[in-house]
Amino acid sequence: MKNIEGKHDRFFADVYDVVRLIPKGRVTSYGAIARYLGTPRSSRVVGWAMNGAGVYPDVPAHRVVNRNGLLSGKMHFATPTMMEELLKNEGIEVKDDKILNFKSHYWDPNKELAL
DNA sequence: TGATTGACTATGA
DNA sequence: TTCATAGCCAATC
């Protein structure tokens, strides 16, 4: 495991930083984060970064879903139902592993952070 | 070093 | 609209 604060892992650190900025009750997509970091083609890498986010505190990985609002990463949590429960706990409706009214809950760092 | 995998996305049928 | 395929980037084997 490399040091998260090292330059070589800056991408991962940036991903975690953006995820922490996601407001409660909001969600975003891997692609949106990747694009905000300047690497729109690295959406899969964002997912990989999330895979290691579980060991860090204050990284609400459950607020990151794919572009369809589907809880594609639910199975990577402690329990497959944990992601859904966390989202529901924040006021987000989840049905059949998918976020209802996803468009309304969507939080785009490219717009909200409006760099 | 080379091949495979994956919490993705875009495009075409 | 739904399904299949291609491209992408980093990590893992």
PDB file of C-alpha atoms (C1' of nucleotides) in Angstrom:
ATOM      1  CA  MET A   1       0.000   0.000   0.000  1.00  0.00           C
ATOM      2  CA  LYS A   2       1.492   3.278  -1.094  1.00  0.00           C
ATOM      3  CA  ASN A   3       1.310   6.459   0.880  1.00  0.00           C
ATOM      4  CA  ILE A   4      -1.870   8.316   0.038  1.00  0.00           C
ATOM      5  CA  GLU A   5      -0.138  11.635   0.513  1.00  0.00           C
ATOM      6  CA  GLY A   6       2.604  10.859  -1.954  1.00  0.00           C
ATOM      7  CA  LYS A   7       2.632  12.664  -5.276  1.00  0.00           C
ATOM      8  CA  HIS A   8       2.224   9.430  -7.120  1.00  0.00           C
ATOM      9  CA  ASP A   9      -1.133   8.863  -5.466  1.00  0.00           C
ATOM     10  CA  ARG A  10      -2.375  12.415  -5.804  1.00  0.00           C
ATOM     11  CA  PHE A  11      -5.198  11.217  -8.004  1.00  0.00           C
ATOM     12  CA  PHE A  12      -6.591   8.983  -5.294  1.00  0.00           C
ATOM     13  CA  ALA A  13      -6.228  11.735  -2.713  1.00  0.00           C
ATOM     14  CA  ASP A  14      -8.103  14.126  -4.984  1.00  0.00           C
ATOM     15  CA  VAL A  15     -10.865  11.590  -5.477  1.00  0.00           C
ATOM     16  CA  TYR A  16     -11.304  11.191  -1.733  1.00  0.00           C
ATOM     17  CA  ASP A  17     -11.234  14.950  -1.308  1.00  0.00           C
ATOM     18  CA  VAL A  18     -14.033  15.479  -3.803  1.00  0.00           C
ATOM     19  CA  VAL A  19     -16.104  12.670  -2.318  1.00  0.00           C
ATOM     20  CA  ARG A  20     -15.851  14.303   1.091  1.00  0.00           C
ATOM     21  CA  LEU A  21     -17.263  17.486  -0.435  1.00  0.00           C
ATOM     22  CA  ILE A  22     -20.439  15.761  -1.555  1.00  0.00           C
ATOM     23  CA  PRO A  23     -23.248  17.311   0.516  1.00  0.00           C
ATOM     24  CA  LYS A  24     -25.424  15.043   2.606  1.00  0.00           C
ATOM     25  CA  GLY A  25     -28.428  13.831   0.699  1.00  0.00           C
ATOM     26  CA  ARG A  26     -26.690  14.299  -2.635  1.00  0.00           C
ATOM     27  CA  VAL A  27     -24.959  11.889  -4.975  1.00  0.00           C
ATOM     28  CA  THR A  28     -22.599  12.062  -7.907  1.00  0.00           C
ATOM     29  CA  SER A  29     -21.095   9.772 -10.488  1.00  0.00           C
ATOM     30  CA  TYR A  30     -17.644   8.325 -11.028  1.00  0.00           C
ATOM     31  CA  GLY A  31     -17.405  10.056 -14.372  1.00  0.00           C
ATOM     32  CA  ALA A  32     -18.257  13.446 -12.861  1.00  0.00           C
ATOM     33  CA  ILE A  33     -15.462  13.108 -10.328  1.00  0.00           C
ATOM     34  CA  ALA A  34     -13.021  11.917 -12.953  1.00  0.00           C
ATOM     35  CA  ARG A  35     -13.898  14.830 -15.181  1.00  0.00           C
ATOM     36  CA  TYR A  36     -13.558  17.298 -12.329  1.00  0.00           C
ATOM     37  CA  LEU A  37     -10.045  16.011 -11.741  1.00  0.00           C
ATOM     38  CA  GLY A  38      -9.273  16.594 -15.396  1.00  0.00           C
ATOM     39  CA  THR A  39      -9.273  12.938 -16.424  1.00  0.00           C
ATOM     40  CA  PRO A  40     -12.753  12.241 -17.850  1.00  0.00           C
ATOM     41  CA  ARG A  41     -11.570   8.882 -19.123  1.00  0.00           C
ATOM     42  CA  SER A  42     -10.535   7.670 -15.686  1.00  0.00           C
ATOM     43  CA  SER A  43     -13.986   6.956 -14.358  1.00  0.00           C
ATOM     44  CA  ARG A  44     -13.022   3.342 -13.779  1.00  0.00           C
ATOM     45  CA  VAL A  45     -10.003   4.434 -11.794  1.00  0.00           C
ATOM     46  CA  VAL A  46     -12.304   6.487  -9.581  1.00  0.00           C
ATOM     47  CA  GLY A  47     -14.154   3.291  -8.855  1.00  0.00           C
ATOM     48  CA  TRP A  48     -10.877   1.625  -8.075  1.00  0.00           C
ATOM     49  CA  ALA A  49     -10.011   4.471  -5.732  1.00  0.00           C
ATOM     50  CA  MET A  50     -13.341   3.988  -3.980  1.00  0.00           C
ATOM     51  CA  ASN A  51     -12.378   0.395  -3.512  1.00  0.00           C
ATOM     52  CA  GLY A  52      -9.671   1.601  -1.162  1.00  0.00           C
ATOM     53  CA  ALA A  53     -11.716   4.441   0.305  1.00  0.00           C
ATOM     54  CA  GLY A  54     -13.245   2.159   2.881  1.00  0.00           C
ATOM     55  CA  VAL A  55     -10.121   2.357   5.024  1.00  0.00           C
ATOM     56  CA  TYR A  56     -10.341   6.144   5.190  1.00  0.00           C
ATOM     57  CA  PRO A  57     -12.793   8.063   7.409  1.00  0.00           C
ATOM     58  CA  ASP A  58     -15.242  10.658   6.147  1.00  0.00           C
ATOM     59  CA  VAL A  59     -15.297   9.270   2.658  1.00  0.00           C
ATOM     60  CA  PRO A  60     -18.980   8.714   1.839  1.00  0.00           C
ATOM     61  CA  ALA A  61     -18.449   6.260  -0.977  1.00  0.00           C
ATOM     62  CA  HIS A  62     -22.145   5.462  -0.825  1.00  0.00           C
ATOM     63  CA  ARG A  63     -22.827   8.862  -2.389  1.00  0.00           C
ATOM     64  CA  VAL A  64     -20.952   7.849  -5.503  1.00  0.00           C
ATOM     65  CA  VAL A  65     -22.860   5.831  -8.055  1.00  0.00           C
ATOM     66  CA  ASN A  66     -22.684   5.226 -11.759  1.00  0.00           C
ATOM     67  CA  ARG A  67     -24.230   7.554 -14.318  1.00  0.00           C
ATOM     68  CA  ASN A  68     -27.548   5.714 -14.159  1.00  0.00           C
ATOM     69  CA  GLY A  69     -27.889   6.195 -10.419  1.00  0.00           C
ATOM     70  CA  LEU A  70     -27.455   2.474  -9.973  1.00  0.00           C
ATOM     71  CA  LEU A  71     -25.775   1.286  -6.782  1.00  0.00           C
ATOM     72  CA  SER A  72     -23.144  -0.625  -8.702  1.00  0.00           C
ATOM     73  CA  GLY A  73     -20.771  -0.679  -5.738  1.00  0.00           C
ATOM     74  CA  LYS A  74     -23.169  -1.814  -3.036  1.00  0.00           C
ATOM     75  CA  MET A  75     -21.580  -5.234  -2.910  1.00  0.00           C
ATOM     76  CA  HIS A  76     -18.235  -3.730  -1.933  1.00  0.00           C
ATOM     77  CA  PHE A  77     -19.499  -2.386   1.376  1.00  0.00           C
ATOM     78  CA  ALA A  78     -19.428  -4.265   4.637  1.00  0.00           C
ATOM     79  CA  THR A  79     -22.849  -5.580   3.702  1.00  0.00           C
ATOM     80  CA  PRO A  80     -24.635  -5.409   0.340  1.00  0.00           C
ATOM     81  CA  THR A  81     -27.493  -3.491   1.926  1.00  0.00           C
ATOM     82  CA  MET A  82     -25.372  -0.944   3.753  1.00  0.00           C
ATOM     83  CA  MET A  83     -25.066   1.459   0.828  1.00  0.00           C
ATOM     84  CA  GLU A  84     -28.806   1.522   0.283  1.00  0.00           C
ATOM     85  CA  GLU A  85     -29.460   2.013   3.978  1.00  0.00           C
ATOM     86  CA  LEU A  86     -27.003   4.886   4.195  1.00  0.00           C
ATOM     87  CA  LEU A  87     -28.618   6.633   1.247  1.00  0.00           C
ATOM     88  CA  LYS A  88     -32.086   6.154   2.660  1.00  0.00           C
ATOM     89  CA  ASN A  89     -30.818   7.521   5.942  1.00  0.00           C
ATOM     90  CA  GLU A  90     -29.900  10.720   4.116  1.00  0.00           C
ATOM     91  CA  GLY A  91     -33.320  11.070   2.576  1.00  0.00           C
ATOM     92  CA  ILE A  92     -32.534   9.489  -0.760  1.00  0.00           C
ATOM     93  CA  GLU A  93     -35.086   7.024  -2.035  1.00  0.00           C
ATOM     94  CA  VAL A  94     -33.676   3.775  -3.323  1.00  0.00           C
ATOM     95  CA  LYS A  95     -35.629   1.180  -5.242  1.00  0.00           C
ATOM     96  CA  ASP A  96     -34.262  -1.977  -6.779  1.00  0.00           C
ATOM     97  CA  ASP A  97     -30.651  -0.886  -6.178  1.00  0.00           C
ATOM     98  CA  LYS A  98     -31.335   2.335  -8.032  1.00  0.00           C
ATOM     99  CA  ILE A  99     -31.730   5.921  -6.814  1.00  0.00           C
ATOM    100  CA  LEU A 100     -35.189   7.329  -7.436  1.00  0.00           C
ATOM    101  CA  ASN A 101     -35.316  10.803  -8.927  1.00  0.00           C
ATOM    102  CA  PHE A 102     -31.582  10.525  -9.364  1.00  0.00           C
ATOM    103  CA  LYS A 103     -31.453  13.663 -11.464  1.00  0.00           C
ATOM    104  CA  SER A 104     -32.805  15.653  -8.553  1.00  0.00           C
ATOM    105  CA  HIS A 105     -30.237  14.323  -6.073  1.00  0.00           C
ATOM    106  CA  TYR A 106     -27.382  14.546  -8.529  1.00  0.00           C
ATOM    107  CA  TRP A 107     -24.500  16.732  -7.417  1.00  0.00           C
ATOM    108  CA  ASP A 108     -22.051  17.703 -10.122  1.00  0.00           C
ATOM    109  CA  PRO A 109     -18.696  18.962  -8.779  1.00  0.00           C
ATOM    110  CA  ASN A 110     -18.085  20.595 -12.140  1.00  0.00           C
ATOM    111  CA  LYS A 111     -21.094  22.802 -11.489  1.00  0.00           C
ATOM    112  CA  GLU A 112     -21.293  23.078  -7.719  1.00  0.00           C
ATOM    113  CA  LEU A 113     -17.594  23.633  -7.240  1.00  0.00           C
ATOM    114  CA  ALA A 114     -17.607  25.570 -10.517  1.00  0.00           C
ATOM    115  CA  LEU A 115     -13.889  25.839 -10.683  1.00  0.00           C
TER     116      LEU A 115
ATOM    117  C1'  DT B   1       6.971  -7.525 -19.043  1.00  0.00           C
ATOM    118  C1'  DG B   2       2.489  -8.927 -20.573  1.00  0.00           C
ATOM    119  C1'  DA B   3      -2.265 -10.220 -19.737  1.00  0.00           C
ATOM    120  C1'  DT B   4      -6.421  -9.734 -16.991  1.00  0.00           C
ATOM    121  C1'  DT B   5      -9.748  -7.277 -14.166  1.00  0.00           C
ATOM    122  C1'  DG B   6     -12.889  -3.667 -12.656  1.00  0.00           C
ATOM    123  C1'  DA B   7     -17.592   0.452  -7.678  1.00  0.00           C
ATOM    124  C1'  DC B   8     -17.391   3.300 -15.789  1.00  0.00           C
ATOM    125  C1'  DT B   9     -19.039   5.605 -20.063  1.00  0.00           C
ATOM    126  C1'  DA B  10     -20.181   6.273 -24.806  1.00  0.00           C
ATOM    127  C1'  DT B  11     -21.752   4.520 -28.956  1.00  0.00           C
ATOM    128  C1'  DG B  12     -24.150   1.535 -32.230  1.00  0.00           C
ATOM    129  C1'  DA B  13     -27.559  -2.137 -33.477  1.00  0.00           C
TER     130       DA B  13
ATOM    131  C1'  DT C   1     -35.627   0.966 -24.935  1.00  0.00           C
ATOM    132  C1'  DT C   2     -32.618  -2.729 -24.128  1.00  0.00           C
ATOM    133  C1'  DC C   3     -28.407  -5.353 -25.230  1.00  0.00           C
ATOM    134  C1'  DA C   4     -23.714  -5.808 -26.950  1.00  0.00           C
ATOM    135  C1'  DT C   5     -19.190  -3.916 -27.912  1.00  0.00           C
ATOM    136  C1'  DA C   6     -15.179  -0.700 -27.698  1.00  0.00           C
ATOM    137  C1'  DG C   7     -12.218   2.544 -25.301  1.00  0.00           C
ATOM    138  C1'  DC C   8      -9.903   3.971 -21.060  1.00  0.00           C
ATOM    139  C1'  DC C   9      -6.603   4.049 -16.927  1.00  0.00           C
ATOM    140  C1'  DA C  10      -4.523   2.095 -12.919  1.00  0.00           C
ATOM    141  C1'  DA C  11      -3.827  -1.973 -10.092  1.00  0.00           C
ATOM    142  C1'  DT C  12      -3.027  -6.913  -9.639  1.00  0.00           C
ATOM    143  C1'  DC C  13      -1.390 -11.536 -11.021  1.00  0.00           C
TER     144       DC C  13
END
